mmCIF file of C-alpha atoms in Angstrom:
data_model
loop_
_atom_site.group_PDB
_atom_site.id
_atom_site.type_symbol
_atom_site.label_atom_id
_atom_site.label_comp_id
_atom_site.label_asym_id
_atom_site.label_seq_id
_atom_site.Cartn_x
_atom_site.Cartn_y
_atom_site.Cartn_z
ATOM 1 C CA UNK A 1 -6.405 -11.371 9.306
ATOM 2 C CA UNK A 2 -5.620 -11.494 12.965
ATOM 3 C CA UNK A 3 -8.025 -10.706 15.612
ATOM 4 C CA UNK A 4 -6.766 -7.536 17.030
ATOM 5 C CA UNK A 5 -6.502 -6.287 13.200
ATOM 6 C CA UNK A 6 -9.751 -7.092 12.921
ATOM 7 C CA UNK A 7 -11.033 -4.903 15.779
ATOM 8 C CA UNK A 8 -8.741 -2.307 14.540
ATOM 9 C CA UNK A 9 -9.910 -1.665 11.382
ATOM 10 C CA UNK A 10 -14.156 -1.971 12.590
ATOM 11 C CA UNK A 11 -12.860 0.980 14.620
ATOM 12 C CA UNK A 12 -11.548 2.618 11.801
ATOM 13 C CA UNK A 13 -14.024 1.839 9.405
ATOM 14 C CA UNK A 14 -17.345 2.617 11.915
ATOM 15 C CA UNK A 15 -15.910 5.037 13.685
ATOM 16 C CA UNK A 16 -18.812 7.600 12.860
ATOM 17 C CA UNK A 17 -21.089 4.459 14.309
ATOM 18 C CA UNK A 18 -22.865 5.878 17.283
ATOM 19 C CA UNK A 19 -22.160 2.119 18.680
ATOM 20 C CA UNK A 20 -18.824 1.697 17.613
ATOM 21 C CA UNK A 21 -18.575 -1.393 20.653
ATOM 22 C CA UNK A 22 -21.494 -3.207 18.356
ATOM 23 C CA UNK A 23 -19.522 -3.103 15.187
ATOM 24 C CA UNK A 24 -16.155 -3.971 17.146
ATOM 25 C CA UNK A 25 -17.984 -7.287 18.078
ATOM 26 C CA UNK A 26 -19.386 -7.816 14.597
ATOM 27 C CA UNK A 27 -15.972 -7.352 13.703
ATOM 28 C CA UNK A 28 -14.599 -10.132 15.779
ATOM 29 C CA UNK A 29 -17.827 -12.440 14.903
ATOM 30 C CA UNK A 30 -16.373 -14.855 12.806
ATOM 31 C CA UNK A 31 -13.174 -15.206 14.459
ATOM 32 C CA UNK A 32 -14.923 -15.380 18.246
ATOM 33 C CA UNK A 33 -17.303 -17.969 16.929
ATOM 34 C CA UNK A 34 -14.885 -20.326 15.713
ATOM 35 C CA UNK A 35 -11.905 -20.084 17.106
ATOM 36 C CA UNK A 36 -12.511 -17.975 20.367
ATOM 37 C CA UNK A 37 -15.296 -20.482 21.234
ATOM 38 C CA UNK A 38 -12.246 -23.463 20.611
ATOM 39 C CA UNK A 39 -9.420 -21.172 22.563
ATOM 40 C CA UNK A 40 -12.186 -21.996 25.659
ATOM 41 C CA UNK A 41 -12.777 -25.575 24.934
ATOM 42 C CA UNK A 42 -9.249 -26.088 24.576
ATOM 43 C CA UNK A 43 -8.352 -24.375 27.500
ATOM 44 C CA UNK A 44 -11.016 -26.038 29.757
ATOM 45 C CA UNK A 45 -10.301 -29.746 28.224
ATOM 46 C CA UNK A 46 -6.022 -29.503 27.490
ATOM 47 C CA UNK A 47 -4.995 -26.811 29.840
ATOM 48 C CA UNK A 48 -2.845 -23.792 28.211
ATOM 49 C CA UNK A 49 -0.879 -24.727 25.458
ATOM 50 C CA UNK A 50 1.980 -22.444 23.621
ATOM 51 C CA UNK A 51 2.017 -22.052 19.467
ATOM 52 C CA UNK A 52 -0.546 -22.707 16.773
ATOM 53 C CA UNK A 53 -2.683 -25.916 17.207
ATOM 54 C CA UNK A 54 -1.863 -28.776 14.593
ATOM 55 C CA UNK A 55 -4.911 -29.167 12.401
ATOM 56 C CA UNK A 56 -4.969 -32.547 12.652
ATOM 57 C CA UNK A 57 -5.916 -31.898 16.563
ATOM 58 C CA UNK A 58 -8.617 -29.432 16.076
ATOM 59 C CA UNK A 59 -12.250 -31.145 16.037
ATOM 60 C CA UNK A 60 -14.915 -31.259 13.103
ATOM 61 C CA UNK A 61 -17.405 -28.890 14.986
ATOM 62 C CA UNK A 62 -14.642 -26.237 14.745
ATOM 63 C CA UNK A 63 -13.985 -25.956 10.838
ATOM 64 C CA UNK A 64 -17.807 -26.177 11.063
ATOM 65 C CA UNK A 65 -18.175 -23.234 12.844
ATOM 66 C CA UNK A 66 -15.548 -21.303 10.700
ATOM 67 C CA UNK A 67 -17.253 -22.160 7.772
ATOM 68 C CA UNK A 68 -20.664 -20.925 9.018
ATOM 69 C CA UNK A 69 -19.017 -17.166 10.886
ATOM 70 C CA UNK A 70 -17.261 -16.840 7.376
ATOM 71 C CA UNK A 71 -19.317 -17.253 4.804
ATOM 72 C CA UNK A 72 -21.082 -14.491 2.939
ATOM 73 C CA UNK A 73 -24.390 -16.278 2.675
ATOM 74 C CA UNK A 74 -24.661 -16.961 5.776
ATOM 75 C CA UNK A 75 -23.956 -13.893 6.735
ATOM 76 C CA UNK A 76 -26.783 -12.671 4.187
ATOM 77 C CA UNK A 77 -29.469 -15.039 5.751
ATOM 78 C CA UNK A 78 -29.151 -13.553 8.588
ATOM 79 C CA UNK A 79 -29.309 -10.131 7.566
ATOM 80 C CA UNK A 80 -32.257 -10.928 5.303
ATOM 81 C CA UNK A 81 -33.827 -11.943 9.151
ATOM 82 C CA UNK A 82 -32.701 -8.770 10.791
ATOM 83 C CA UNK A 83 -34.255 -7.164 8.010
ATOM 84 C CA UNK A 84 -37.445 -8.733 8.496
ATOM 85 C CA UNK A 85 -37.504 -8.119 11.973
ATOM 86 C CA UNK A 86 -36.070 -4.755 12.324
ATOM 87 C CA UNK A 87 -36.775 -3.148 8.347
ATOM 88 C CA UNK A 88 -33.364 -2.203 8.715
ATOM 89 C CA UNK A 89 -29.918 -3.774 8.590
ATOM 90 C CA UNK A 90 -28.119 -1.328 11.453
ATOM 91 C CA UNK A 91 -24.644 0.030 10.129
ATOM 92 C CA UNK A 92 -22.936 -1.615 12.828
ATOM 93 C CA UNK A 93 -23.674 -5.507 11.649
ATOM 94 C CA UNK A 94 -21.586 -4.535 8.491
ATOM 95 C CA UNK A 95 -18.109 -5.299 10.121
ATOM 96 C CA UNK A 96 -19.063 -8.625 9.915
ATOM 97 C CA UNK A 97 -19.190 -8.965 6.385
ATOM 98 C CA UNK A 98 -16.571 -6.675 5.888
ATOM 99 C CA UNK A 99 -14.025 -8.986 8.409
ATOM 100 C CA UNK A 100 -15.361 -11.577 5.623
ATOM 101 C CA UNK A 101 -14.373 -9.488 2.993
ATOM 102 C CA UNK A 102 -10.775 -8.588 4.522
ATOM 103 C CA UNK A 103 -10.273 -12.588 5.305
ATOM 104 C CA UNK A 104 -10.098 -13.540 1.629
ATOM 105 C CA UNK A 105 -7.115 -12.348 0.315
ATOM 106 C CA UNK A 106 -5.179 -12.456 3.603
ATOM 107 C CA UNK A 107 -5.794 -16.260 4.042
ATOM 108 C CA UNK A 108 -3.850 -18.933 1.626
ATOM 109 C CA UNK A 109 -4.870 -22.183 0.894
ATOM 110 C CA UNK A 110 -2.260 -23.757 2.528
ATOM 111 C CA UNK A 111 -3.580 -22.540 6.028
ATOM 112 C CA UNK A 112 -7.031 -21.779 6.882
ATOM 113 C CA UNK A 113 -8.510 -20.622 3.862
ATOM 114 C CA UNK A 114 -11.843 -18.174 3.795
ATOM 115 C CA UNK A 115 -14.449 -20.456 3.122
ATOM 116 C CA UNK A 116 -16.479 -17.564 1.882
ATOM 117 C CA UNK A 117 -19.230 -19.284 0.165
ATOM 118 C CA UNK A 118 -19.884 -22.032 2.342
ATOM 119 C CA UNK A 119 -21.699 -24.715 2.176
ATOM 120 C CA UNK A 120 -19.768 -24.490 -0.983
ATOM 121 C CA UNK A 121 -15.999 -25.431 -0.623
ATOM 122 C CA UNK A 122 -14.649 -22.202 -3.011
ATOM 123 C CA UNK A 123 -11.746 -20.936 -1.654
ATOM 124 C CA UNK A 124 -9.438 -17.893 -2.596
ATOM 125 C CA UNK A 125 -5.684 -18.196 -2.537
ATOM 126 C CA UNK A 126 -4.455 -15.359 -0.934
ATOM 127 C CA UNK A 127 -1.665 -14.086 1.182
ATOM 128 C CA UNK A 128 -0.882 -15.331 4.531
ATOM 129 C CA UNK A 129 -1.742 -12.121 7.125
ATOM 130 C CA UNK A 130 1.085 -13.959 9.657
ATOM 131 C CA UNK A 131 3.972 -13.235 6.716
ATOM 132 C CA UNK A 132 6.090 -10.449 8.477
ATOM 133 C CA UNK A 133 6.048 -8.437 5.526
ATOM 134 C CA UNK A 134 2.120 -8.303 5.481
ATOM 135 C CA UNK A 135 2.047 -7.617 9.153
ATOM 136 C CA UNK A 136 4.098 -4.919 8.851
ATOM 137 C CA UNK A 137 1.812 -2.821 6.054
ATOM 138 C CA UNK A 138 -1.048 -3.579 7.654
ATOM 139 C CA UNK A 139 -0.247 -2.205 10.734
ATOM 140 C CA UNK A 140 0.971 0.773 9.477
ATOM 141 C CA UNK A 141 -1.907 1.384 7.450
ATOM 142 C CA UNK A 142 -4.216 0.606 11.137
ATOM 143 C CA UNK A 143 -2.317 3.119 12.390
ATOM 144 C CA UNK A 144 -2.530 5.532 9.665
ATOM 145 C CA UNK A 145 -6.139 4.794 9.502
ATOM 146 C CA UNK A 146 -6.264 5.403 14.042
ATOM 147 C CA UNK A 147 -4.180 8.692 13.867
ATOM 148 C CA UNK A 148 -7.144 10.219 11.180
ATOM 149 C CA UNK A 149 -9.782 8.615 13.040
ATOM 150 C CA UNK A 150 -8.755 10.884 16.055
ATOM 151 C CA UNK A 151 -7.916 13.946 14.134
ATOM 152 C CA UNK A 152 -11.654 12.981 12.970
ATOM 153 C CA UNK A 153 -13.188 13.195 16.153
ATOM 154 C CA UNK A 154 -11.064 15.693 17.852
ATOM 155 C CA UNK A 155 -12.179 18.085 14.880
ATOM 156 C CA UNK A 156 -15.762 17.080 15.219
ATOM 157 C CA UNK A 157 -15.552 17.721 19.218
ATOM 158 C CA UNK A 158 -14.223 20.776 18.962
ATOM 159 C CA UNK A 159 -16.684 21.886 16.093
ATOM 160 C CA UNK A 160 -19.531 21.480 18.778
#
């Protein structure tokens, strides 16, 4: 999924999150530690450059970093640590596994696939999110899903 869908949808999901920023950015964390982190090297090292990056071109350390921001164990270590720390997993960290979750079947193998269980190379072969078609029904449904978060909170703020 792309990353503005991504924020979307942690907003419409956690919207009853008293920090609704947090989950936003656990939202984004697998996408802003991949290939936010490259956007800057990229930037700082080739200069701006229009349209999608060959994959040939993109380093190792990249697809390395994917890997690790998408995968569901991961993503369980560190929640097992937070855990430990905290004796609580706060509702907010759950957009990250649930951007996880939304990544599988809207990633195809042809093109960035959700590696989901890595270490392990398992991969899902889903549906591209860039196909127009897809696009279009999932913004629809974001803005379905924005129009009753505000009802939502316009009710509960006028309850008070």
């Amino acid at each position: 999924m792309d990353y503005l869908a991504h924020a979307l949808w942690s907003i419409i999901i956690f919207h009853k999150t008293k920090k609704i920023k947090w989950a936003v950015l656990f939202g984004l964390l697998p996408d802003s530690l991949s290939w936010m982190i490259y956007m800057f090297y990229n930037l700082l090292f080739n200069g701006f450059q229009r349209g999608a990056p060959h994959l040939e071109s993109i380093p190792d350390w990249v697809f390395t970093l994917y890997g690790l921001s998408h995968s569901i164990i991961i993503c369980a270590i560190v929640f097992g640590i937070v855990y430990l720390i905290l004796k609580k997993v706060p509702l907010y960290m759950y957009a990250w596994p649930v951007a996880i979750v939304m990544d599988i079947p809207t990633h195809s193998k042809e093109f960035l696939p959700t590696p989901f269980l890595w270490p392990f190379n398992v991969y899902f072969d889903g549906i591209s999110w860039g196909n127009p078609w897809f696009m279009l029904v999932n913004y629809s449904l974001i803005g379905i899903g924005l129009v009753w978060v505000y009802k939502n909170l316009k009710k509960r703020k006028n309850s008070v």
